[in-house]
Structure formats: structure tokens, C-alpha cells
PDB file of C-alpha atoms in Angstrom:
ATOM      1  CA  MET A   1      62.185 125.740 100.814  1.00 48.00           C
ATOM      2  CA  SER A   2      65.630 125.663  99.259  1.00 46.00           C
ATOM      3  CA  ALA A   3      66.512 122.883  96.833  1.00 46.00           C
ATOM      4  CA  PRO A   4      68.665 120.089  98.284  1.00 50.00           C
ATOM      5  CA  VAL A   5      72.371 120.469  97.607  1.00 50.00           C
ATOM      6  CA  ALA A   6      73.590 117.848  95.126  1.00 57.00           C
ATOM      7  CA  ALA A   7      76.401 115.613  96.374  1.00 69.00           C
ATOM      8  CA  GLU A   8      79.849 116.090  94.893  1.00 88.00           C
ATOM      9  CA  SER A   9      80.044 113.567  92.054  1.00 94.00           C
ATOM     10  CA  TYR A  10      83.216 111.924  90.775  1.00 97.00           C
ATOM     11  CA  VAL A  11      83.949 109.308  88.120  1.00 97.00           C
ATOM     12  CA  VAL A  12      86.161 106.398  89.141  1.00 98.00           C
ATOM     13  CA  GLY A  13      87.802 104.592  86.237  1.00 98.00           C
ATOM     14  CA  VAL A  14      87.936 100.876  87.028  1.00 98.00           C
ATOM     15  CA  GLU A  15      89.115  97.786  85.174  1.00 95.00           C
ATOM     16  CA  ALA A  16      86.508  96.026  83.038  1.00 93.00           C
ATOM     17  CA  LEU A  17      87.981  92.763  84.185  1.00 87.00           C
ATOM     18  CA  SER A  18      86.975  89.640  86.055  1.00 90.00           C
ATOM     19  CA  PHE A  19      89.317  89.914  89.036  1.00 95.00           C
ATOM     20  CA  ALA A  20      87.235  88.438  91.855  1.00 95.00           C
ATOM     21  CA  PRO A  21      87.256  88.658  94.794  1.00 96.00           C
ATOM     22  CA  HIS A  22      88.875  92.109  94.383  1.00 97.00           C
ATOM     23  CA  TYR A  23      86.442  93.296  91.698  1.00 97.00           C
ATOM     24  CA  SER A  24      84.524  92.256  88.604  1.00 96.00           C
ATOM     25  CA  VAL A  25      81.924  93.627  86.184  1.00 94.00           C
ATOM     26  CA  ASP A  26      78.710  91.662  85.640  1.00 91.00           C
ATOM     27  CA  LYS A  27      76.874  91.212  82.328  1.00 89.00           C
ATOM     28  CA  GLN A  28      74.861  94.370  82.972  1.00 91.00           C
ATOM     29  CA  GLY A  29      78.084  96.354  83.375  1.00 90.00           C
ATOM     30  CA  HIS A  30      77.785  96.753  87.157  1.00 94.00           C
ATOM     31  CA  TYR A  31      81.046  97.002  89.088  1.00 97.00           C
ATOM     32  CA  GLN A  32      81.096  94.721  92.142  1.00 97.00           C
ATOM     33  CA  GLY A  33      83.298  93.004  94.727  1.00 97.00           C
ATOM     34  CA  PHE A  34      85.580  94.174  97.534  1.00 98.00           C
ATOM     35  CA  ALA A  35      86.664  97.397  95.790  1.00 98.00           C
ATOM     36  CA  ARG A  36      83.079  98.454  95.030  1.00 98.00           C
ATOM     37  CA  GLU A  37      81.934  97.875  98.593  1.00 98.00           C
ATOM     38  CA  LEU A  38      84.923  99.708 100.056  1.00 98.00           C
ATOM     39  CA  LEU A  39      84.590 102.734  97.753  1.00 98.00           C
ATOM     40  CA  ASP A  40      80.816 102.865  98.362  1.00 98.00           C
ATOM     41  CA  LEU A  41      81.502 102.880 102.107  1.00 97.00           C
ATOM     42  CA  PHE A  42      83.915 105.800 101.650  1.00 98.00           C
ATOM     43  CA  ALA A  43      81.394 107.693  99.482  1.00 97.00           C
ATOM     44  CA  ALA A  44      78.632 107.270 102.074  1.00 96.00           C
ATOM     45  CA  ASP A  45      80.951 108.364 104.884  1.00 96.00           C
ATOM     46  CA  SER A  46      82.192 111.414 102.952  1.00 95.00           C
ATOM     47  CA  GLY A  47      78.868 112.513 101.475  1.00 94.00           C
ATOM     48  CA  VAL A  48      80.097 112.230  97.890  1.00 96.00           C
ATOM     49  CA  GLU A  49      78.777 110.301  94.903  1.00 96.00           C
ATOM     50  CA  LEU A  50      81.093 107.914  93.064  1.00 97.00           C
ATOM     51  CA  VAL A  51      80.188 106.792  89.554  1.00 97.00           C
ATOM     52  CA  TYR A  52      82.105 103.731  88.316  1.00 98.00           C
ATOM     53  CA  ARG A  53      83.234 103.608  84.689  1.00 97.00           C
ATOM     54  CA  PRO A  54      84.603 100.181  83.682  1.00 96.00           C
ATOM     55  CA  LEU A  55      87.206 100.451  80.927  1.00 95.00           C
ATOM     56  CA  PRO A  56      89.583  98.013  79.217  1.00 90.00           C
ATOM     57  CA  VAL A  57      92.815  97.920  81.231  1.00 88.00           C
ATOM     58  CA  ASN A  58      94.898  99.541  78.476  1.00 89.00           C
ATOM     59  CA  GLN A  59      92.448 102.483  78.246  1.00 94.00           C
ATOM     60  CA  LEU A  60      92.298 103.231  81.948  1.00 96.00           C
ATOM     61  CA  LEU A  61      95.519 105.204  82.420  1.00 96.00           C
ATOM     62  CA  PRO A  62      94.956 107.315  79.259  1.00 97.00           C
ATOM     63  CA  ALA A  63      91.452 108.123  80.587  1.00 98.00           C
ATOM     64  CA  LEU A  64      92.992 109.415  83.832  1.00 98.00           C
ATOM     65  CA  LEU A  65      95.756 111.391  82.067  1.00 97.00           C
ATOM     66  CA  GLU A  66      93.253 112.946  79.637  1.00 97.00           C
ATOM     67  CA  GLY A  67      90.817 113.897  82.416  1.00 96.00           C
ATOM     68  CA  ARG A  68      87.993 111.595  81.273  1.00 97.00           C
ATOM     69  CA  VAL A  69      87.873 110.019  84.750  1.00 98.00           C
ATOM     70  CA  ASP A  70      88.576 111.653  88.108  1.00 98.00           C
ATOM     71  CA  PHE A  71      90.151 108.632  89.783  1.00 98.00           C
ATOM     72  CA  LYS A  72      91.747 105.325  88.816  1.00 98.00           C
ATOM     73  CA  TYR A  73      91.535 102.080  90.760  1.00 98.00           C
ATOM     74  CA  PRO A  74      93.663 100.106  91.150  1.00 97.00           C
ATOM     75  CA  ASP A  75      96.899 101.991  90.647  1.00 97.00           C
ATOM     76  CA  SER A  76     100.474 102.076  91.924  1.00 95.00           C
ATOM     77  CA  ASP A  77     103.359 104.501  91.552  1.00 93.00           C
ATOM     78  CA  LEU A  78     105.410 101.513  90.324  1.00 90.00           C
ATOM     79  CA  TRP A  79     103.214 100.981  87.259  1.00 91.00           C
ATOM     80  CA  ALA A  80     103.728 102.681  83.853  1.00 90.00           C
ATOM     81  CA  GLN A  81     106.299 105.091  85.255  1.00 90.00           C
ATOM     82  CA  GLU A  82     107.369 106.431  81.841  1.00 92.00           C
ATOM     83  CA  GLN A  83     103.799 107.281  80.809  1.00 93.00           C
ATOM     84  CA  LYS A  84     103.158 108.978  84.153  1.00 95.00           C
ATOM     85  CA  ALA A  85     106.348 111.076  84.289  1.00 94.00           C
ATOM     86  CA  GLY A  86     105.565 114.709  85.155  1.00 94.00           C
ATOM     87  CA  THR A  87     101.792 114.189  85.430  1.00 95.00           C
ATOM     88  CA  GLY A  88     101.524 114.942  89.150  1.00 95.00           C
ATOM     89  CA  ILE A  89      99.455 111.893  90.059  1.00 97.00           C
ATOM     90  CA  SER A  90      98.494 111.620  93.734  1.00 98.00           C
ATOM     91  CA  TYR A  91      98.189 108.163  95.294  1.00 98.00           C
ATOM     92  CA  SER A  92      96.315 107.052  98.371  1.00 98.00           C
ATOM     93  CA  LYS A  93      97.783 104.991 101.158  1.00 98.00           C
ATOM     94  CA  PRO A  94      97.742 101.237 100.371  1.00 97.00           C
ATOM     95  CA  VAL A  95      94.194  99.908 100.094  1.00 98.00           C
ATOM     96  CA  VAL A  96      94.966  96.187  99.877  1.00 97.00           C
ATOM     97  CA  ASP A  97      98.142  94.100  99.572  1.00 94.00           C
ATOM     98  CA  TYR A  98      98.702  91.463  96.905  1.00 93.00           C
ATOM     99  CA  VAL A  99     101.162  88.810  95.776  1.00 92.00           C
ATOM    100  CA  ASP A 100     101.801  87.913  92.134  1.00 93.00           C
ATOM    101  CA  GLY A 101     103.512  84.588  91.574  1.00 93.00           C
ATOM    102  CA  VAL A 102     103.473  81.246  89.815  1.00 94.00           C
ATOM    103  CA  LEU A 103     100.887  78.510  90.267  1.00 93.00           C
ATOM    104  CA  VAL A 104     102.047  75.032  89.294  1.00 94.00           C
ATOM    105  CA  ALA A 105     100.718  71.477  89.363  1.00 93.00           C
ATOM    106  CA  PRO A 106     101.126  70.041  92.904  1.00 92.00           C
ATOM    107  CA  SER A 107     103.721  67.562  91.600  1.00 92.00           C
ATOM    108  CA  ARG A 108     105.952  70.485  90.533  1.00 92.00           C
ATOM    109  CA  VAL A 109     106.013  72.298  93.875  1.00 91.00           C
ATOM    110  CA  GLY A 110     109.559  72.794  95.156  1.00 91.00           C
ATOM    111  CA  GLN A 111     111.282  72.459  91.785  1.00 93.00           C
ATOM    112  CA  PRO A 112     113.951  75.098  91.057  1.00 93.00           C
ATOM    113  CA  VAL A 113     113.205  78.162  88.938  1.00 92.00           C
ATOM    114  CA  SER A 114     115.442  76.678  86.224  1.00 92.00           C
ATOM    115  CA  SER A 115     112.735  74.024  85.641  1.00 93.00           C
ATOM    116  CA  LEU A 116     110.322  76.726  84.432  1.00 93.00           C
ATOM    117  CA  LYS A 117     110.665  76.905  80.656  1.00 95.00           C
ATOM    118  CA  ARG A 118     107.210  78.136  79.576  1.00 96.00           C
ATOM    119  CA  LEU A 119     105.027  80.420  81.658  1.00 96.00           C
ATOM    120  CA  SER A 120     101.355  81.245  81.030  1.00 95.00           C
ATOM    121  CA  ILE A 121     100.473  84.907  81.478  1.00 95.00           C
ATOM    122  CA  VAL A 122      97.513  87.162  80.696  1.00 92.00           C
ATOM    123  CA  GLU A 123      98.052  89.746  77.959  1.00 88.00           C
ATOM    124  CA  GLY A 124      98.996  93.115  79.450  1.00 82.00           C
ATOM    125  CA  TRP A 125     100.646  91.602  82.521  1.00 86.00           C
ATOM    126  CA  THR A 126     104.351  91.979  83.284  1.00 86.00           C
ATOM    127  CA  PRO A 127     106.010  89.139  85.244  1.00 90.00           C
ATOM    128  CA  TRP A 128     108.316  91.461  87.211  1.00 87.00           C
ATOM    129  CA  ALA A 129     109.892  88.602  89.162  1.00 89.00           C
ATOM    130  CA  TYR A 130     110.937  86.888  85.901  1.00 93.00           C
ATOM    131  CA  GLU A 131     112.188  89.818  83.799  1.00 90.00           C
ATOM    132  CA  GLN A 132     115.778  88.573  83.875  1.00 91.00           C
ATOM    133  CA  GLN A 133     114.856  85.005  82.935  1.00 92.00           C
ATOM    134  CA  VAL A 134     112.663  86.244  80.064  1.00 94.00           C
ATOM    135  CA  GLU A 135     115.379  88.606  78.841  1.00 93.00           C
ATOM    136  CA  ASN A 136     117.931  85.776  78.901  1.00 93.00           C
ATOM    137  CA  GLN A 137     115.423  83.519  77.076  1.00 94.00           C
ATOM    138  CA  GLN A 138     115.461  81.021  79.938  1.00 95.00           C
ATOM    139  CA  VAL A 139     111.694  81.460  80.274  1.00 95.00           C
ATOM    140  CA  LYS A 140     109.323  81.809  77.330  1.00 96.00           C
ATOM    141  CA  LEU A 141     106.005  83.580  77.928  1.00 96.00           C
ATOM    142  CA  SER A 142     102.780  82.177  76.508  1.00 95.00           C
ATOM    143  CA  TYR A 143     100.079  84.886  76.459  1.00 94.00           C
ATOM    144  CA  SER A 144      96.348  84.317  76.957  1.00 92.00           C
ATOM    145  CA  PRO A 145      93.509  86.840  76.544  1.00 90.00           C
ATOM    146  CA  ASP A 146      92.078  86.191  80.023  1.00 90.00           C
ATOM    147  CA  LEU A 147      92.443  84.296  83.291  1.00 91.00           C
ATOM    148  CA  ARG A 148      90.228  81.388  82.178  1.00 91.00           C
ATOM    149  CA  LYS A 149      92.338  80.601  79.120  1.00 93.00           C
ATOM    150  CA  MET A 150      95.585  81.094  81.015  1.00 94.00           C
ATOM    151  CA  ILE A 151      94.540  78.586  83.706  1.00 94.00           C
ATOM    152  CA  GLN A 152      93.365  76.201  80.985  1.00 92.00           C
ATOM    153  CA  GLN A 153      96.818  76.337  79.373  1.00 92.00           C
ATOM    154  CA  ALA A 154      98.523  75.475  82.643  1.00 93.00           C
ATOM    155  CA  LEU A 155      96.040  72.694  83.499  1.00 93.00           C
ATOM    156  CA  LYS A 156      96.624  71.094  80.085  1.00 92.00           C
ATOM    157  CA  LYS A 157     100.385  71.300  80.828  1.00 91.00           C
ATOM    158  CA  ASP A 158     101.015  73.355  77.696  1.00 92.00           C
ATOM    159  CA  THR A 159     103.105  75.471  80.081  1.00 95.00           C
ATOM    160  CA  ASP A 160     104.988  74.756  83.314  1.00 95.00           C
ATOM    161  CA  GLY A 161     103.004  77.229  85.366  1.00 95.00           C
ATOM    162  CA  ALA A 162     100.754  80.301  85.371  1.00 95.00           C
ATOM    163  CA  TYR A 163     101.814  83.749  86.597  1.00 95.00           C
ATOM    164  CA  PHE A 164      99.018  85.796  88.177  1.00 94.00           C
ATOM    165  CA  ASN A 165      97.628  87.365  91.336  1.00 94.00           C
ATOM    166  CA  ILE A 166      97.630  84.444  93.793  1.00 93.00           C
ATOM    167  CA  VAL A 167      94.379  85.287  95.593  1.00 93.00           C
ATOM    168  CA  VAL A 168      92.485  85.832  92.319  1.00 94.00           C
ATOM    169  CA  ALA A 169      93.812  82.678  90.633  1.00 93.00           C
ATOM    170  CA  THR A 170      93.081  80.545  93.719  1.00 91.00           C
ATOM    171  CA  HIS A 171      89.580  82.038  94.009  1.00 92.00           C
ATOM    172  CA  TYR A 172      88.958  81.204  90.344  1.00 93.00           C
ATOM    173  CA  LEU A 173      90.130  77.590  90.753  1.00 92.00           C
ATOM    174  CA  ASP A 174      88.173  77.086  93.995  1.00 89.00           C
ATOM    175  CA  ASN A 175      84.899  78.820  93.169  1.00 87.00           C
ATOM    176  CA  ILE A 176      84.487  79.273  89.435  1.00 83.00           C
ATOM    177  CA  ARG A 177      86.446  76.482  87.762  1.00 79.00           C
ATOM    178  CA  ALA A 178      85.665  74.147  90.687  1.00 77.00           C
ATOM    179  CA  ARG A 179      89.127  72.619  90.533  1.00 84.00           C
ATOM    180  CA  PRO A 180      90.508  73.416  93.995  1.00 86.00           C
ATOM    181  CA  GLY A 181      94.137  72.415  94.366  1.00 87.00           C
ATOM    182  CA  ALA A 182      94.620  71.632  90.655  1.00 91.00           C
ATOM    183  CA  LEU A 183      97.252  74.381  90.595  1.00 93.00           C
ATOM    184  CA  VAL A 184      98.946  75.708  93.713  1.00 90.00           C
ATOM    185  CA  PHE A 185     101.203  78.634  94.501  1.00 90.00           C
ATOM    186  CA  ASP A 186     104.862  77.724  94.927  1.00 91.00           C
ATOM    187  CA  PRO A 187     106.270  80.227  97.467  1.00 89.00           C
ATOM    188  CA  LYS A 188     109.851  79.117  96.748  1.00 89.00           C
ATOM    189  CA  LEU A 189     109.654  80.476  93.186  1.00 91.00           C
ATOM    190  CA  PRO A 190     110.223  84.213  92.591  1.00 91.00           C
ATOM    191  CA  HIS A 191     107.145  86.308  93.356  1.00 91.00           C
ATOM    192  CA  THR A 192     106.247  89.985  93.802  1.00 90.00           C
ATOM    193  CA  ARG A 193     104.475  91.768  96.637  1.00 90.00           C
ATOM    194  CA  GLY A 194     102.714  95.091  96.191  1.00 92.00           C
ATOM    195  CA  SER A 195      99.659  97.182  97.058  1.00 95.00           C
ATOM    196  CA  PHE A 196      96.682  98.629  95.210  1.00 97.00           C
ATOM    197  CA  HIS A 197      96.076 102.366  95.594  1.00 98.00           C
ATOM    198  CA  LEU A 198      93.471 104.920  94.504  1.00 98.00           C
ATOM    199  CA  SER A 199      94.950 107.637  92.267  1.00 98.00           C
ATOM    200  CA  THR A 200      93.967 111.040  90.873  1.00 98.00           C
ATOM    201  CA  ILE A 201      95.405 114.080  89.151  1.00 97.00           C
ATOM    202  CA  LYS A 202      92.558 116.546  89.707  1.00 96.00           C
ATOM    203  CA  HIS A 203      91.441 115.840  93.285  1.00 97.00           C
ATOM    204  CA  PRO A 204      94.357 115.293  95.706  1.00 97.00           C
ATOM    205  CA  GLU A 205      92.221 116.699  98.536  1.00 97.00           C
ATOM    206  CA  LEU A 206      89.801 113.788  98.146  1.00 97.00           C
ATOM    207  CA  ILE A 207      92.713 111.351  98.308  1.00 98.00           C
ATOM    208  CA  GLN A 208      93.553 112.881 101.700  1.00 97.00           C
ATOM    209  CA  ARG A 209      89.947 112.324 102.803  1.00 97.00           C
ATOM    210  CA  PHE A 210      90.154 108.740 101.568  1.00 98.00           C
ATOM    211  CA  ASP A 211      93.377 108.183 103.559  1.00 98.00           C
ATOM    212  CA  ARG A 212      91.660 109.484 106.706  1.00 98.00           C
ATOM    213  CA  PHE A 213      88.723 107.175 106.003  1.00 98.00           C
ATOM    214  CA  LEU A 214      91.055 104.143 105.743  1.00 98.00           C
ATOM    215  CA  LEU A 215      92.600 105.066 109.089  1.00 97.00           C
ATOM    216  CA  GLU A 216      89.439 106.025 110.978  1.00 97.00           C
ATOM    217  CA  HIS A 217      87.422 103.061 109.653  1.00 98.00           C
ATOM    218  CA  SER A 218      90.188 100.462 109.792  1.00 97.00           C
ATOM    219  CA  ALA A 219      87.919  97.976 111.603  1.00 97.00           C
ATOM    220  CA  GLU A 220      85.300  98.114 108.815  1.00 97.00           C
ATOM    221  CA  VAL A 221      88.010  97.910 106.151  1.00 97.00           C
ATOM    222  CA  SER A 222      89.457  94.814 107.856  1.00 96.00           C
ATOM    223  CA  ALA A 223      85.986  93.259 108.060  1.00 97.00           C
ATOM    224  CA  LEU A 224      85.515  93.795 104.307  1.00 97.00           C
ATOM    225  CA  LYS A 225      88.919  92.244 103.592  1.00 96.00           C
ATOM    226  CA  ASN A 226      87.923  89.216 105.660  1.00 94.00           C
ATOM    227  CA  LYS A 227      84.524  88.993 103.964  1.00 96.00           C
ATOM    228  CA  TYR A 228      86.091  88.894 100.494  1.00 96.00           C
ATOM    229  CA  GLN A 229      89.318  87.112 101.548  1.00 93.00           C
ATOM    230  CA  VAL A 230      91.357  89.565  99.423  1.00 95.00           C
ATOM    231  CA  GLU A 231      94.437  89.188 101.622  1.00 91.00           C
ATOM    232  CA  ALA A 232      93.829  85.559 102.545  1.00 81.00           C
ATOM    233  CA  ASN A 233      96.961  84.028 104.099  1.00 62.00           C
ATOM    234  CA  LEU A 234      99.326  86.460 102.324  1.00 64.00           C
ATOM    235  CA  ASP A 235     101.631  86.449 105.331  1.00 56.00           C
ATOM    236  CA  SER A 236     101.557  82.794 106.243  1.00 45.00           C
ATOM    237  CA  GLU A 237     102.739  79.428 105.035  1.00 50.00           C
ATOM    238  CA  PHE A 238      99.195  78.867 103.743  1.00 49.00           C
ATOM    239  CA  MET A 239      99.435  81.488 100.982  1.00 48.00           C
ATOM    240  CA  GLY A 240      97.582  80.395  97.852  1.00 47.00           C
ATOM    241  CA  MET A 241      96.133  77.281  99.486  1.00 50.00           C
ATOM    242  CA  GLU A 242      92.420  76.380  99.335  1.00 48.00           C
ATOM    243  CA  GLN A 243      90.568  77.536 102.471  1.00 53.00           C
ATOM    244  CA  TRP A 244      89.351  74.052 103.514  1.00 52.00           C
ATOM    245  CA  LYS A 245      92.954  72.846 103.560  1.00 52.00           C
ATOM    246  CA  VAL A 246      94.069  75.882 105.562  1.00 48.00           C
ATOM    247  CA  ASP A 247      91.341  75.202 108.133  1.00 57.00           C
ATOM    248  CA  PHE A 248      92.322  71.514 108.303  1.00 56.00           C
ATOM    249  CA  LEU A 249      96.040  72.264 108.792  1.00 50.00           C
ATOM    250  CA  LYS A 250      95.278  74.878 111.467  1.00 55.00           C
ATOM    251  CA  ARG A 251      93.170  72.326 113.342  1.00 64.00           C
ATOM    252  CA  GLN A 252      96.016  69.788 113.102  1.00 60.00           C
ATOM    253  CA  LYS A 253      98.479  72.364 114.472  1.00 58.00           C
ATOM    254  CA  ALA A 254      96.125  73.240 117.329  1.00 63.00           C
ATOM    255  CA  LYS A 255      95.757  69.512 118.222  1.00 66.00           C
ATOM    256  CA  ALA A 256      99.508  69.046 118.148  1.00 63.00           C
ATOM    257  CA  ALA A 257     100.029  72.093 120.376  1.00 63.00           C
ATOM    258  CA  ALA A 258      97.373  70.848 122.822  1.00 67.00           C
ATOM    259  CA  GLY A 259      99.128  67.472 122.943  1.00 62.00           C
ATOM    260  CA  ASP A 260     102.358  69.165 124.015  1.00 53.00           C
TER     261      ASP A 260
END
């Protein structure tokens, strides 16, 4: 009998970061969340093996450029453009959409951008929507080492708001900090929309397979997005709102419509 053929094996460089529900790394170093489940589904469908290597965010791109990992997730052609110039990175189709914006105390919702003087932000993040205000010194950034400390700063009112991924910050407040609604996204303030992609230098052919997987298994991908709520209400007036409140407001709207 011939020996079984070993599956193609690839190393995916991922962020060693608590970024639930998108992804996180537990105390044992296991990568988990929406991204893990999606990439595992792709691996099973394609007959390949994916090995996840969590790295500090600032080490992830160098690991890709130096060939120490085969793929990077998440990535975007808009990020670190100078470092990537001439490297020939291939990007997948969008995997998941996101919104980065400012969460404020409910009493501050609707105030003009000029009222924002100090903004909490996690080290390594760039508040693209506020570059001009920062450059003109209208907004001062207050850096924190992680999401927990950034949220703490904003809750203590040491700053006027916190700039982060809206879904992740809301998930943290609702499920981990257990302070739902203590800070809420203000959609009238400047915010940025974008997408996460899978990237590679060495294996563009596998990116093409991944793109086909996203297309052919769109129903399963959508089910995973719903399971983890990674795009929860990104295209509605409920963006950044706790789920119980969304459900309540939808019921109220349905009652009002039925009354008409």
C-alpha cells in the first residue's frame, strides 16, 4: 500500500490580539473566532492544512515580507502602503466589512466633531477619519496598550470618546465588560469603512482558490457572519447598538407598520 499523501500545509500569520468576535487568542495560544472558523472551513473544502501563527501586530507584516509566514490575516491594500511597495502582495476578495469610528457616552451623541478634544485610541491604530484634526491639533490622541484600557479611559471621561472597530468595541462592552450602552457609536461623527482580506506573496494561486470558496460557499460564509455578528447592523441605523435594543426597536417599528 502506498503511503497517504500529506496535505499541502501553509502558515497563516494572525494577530495575537483580543479582537472578538472577529478573532482572539486564548491563554493556550489557540486562535479562535469567526476568522478561525472561516479559514478552517476553506482548508477542509480545499484539502489543505492551515497552521495559525499568532504574532504581535507590528511583527505580522515583516513576517509576511520575510517569508516566515505564507499568508497574513487580516490585511488590506490600504494598510502600510510604503512598506509594501514593490512586494507583489496578492489580496483576496473582501472577507468581512468593518466600520471604525468613535464611541461616546450616550449624553454626547449628536455633538459636533469640534467638541472632540481628546480621543482614546489603541497603540498601533491610525484614526484615518481624524488625520486632519490631529494634524491641526484640534484633536489630541491618548494612547492605550489595549482595548480594555482604552474603554476604561473613555468610561472615566479622561477622554471625549474612543476610536475603534465598532463591532469589536460594542461586543466588548456588551459581553466582556458587561456595560452595554455605556458607550455608543455616534454615526454623525467621521468614521471609516473598509474590508479585511487574506494576503500572500508566495501563493497567489491559493488566493484564487479562496476567492472561489467565498463565492461558491457564500451561504455558509453568511451563516458564519450571522453566528458571530461580525457585520451586525453595519448598514442600518442600528450600527453599534446593543442587540437587545435593536430587537426592541425593530419590534416597535413592526407594530407601528401593522397599525398603519
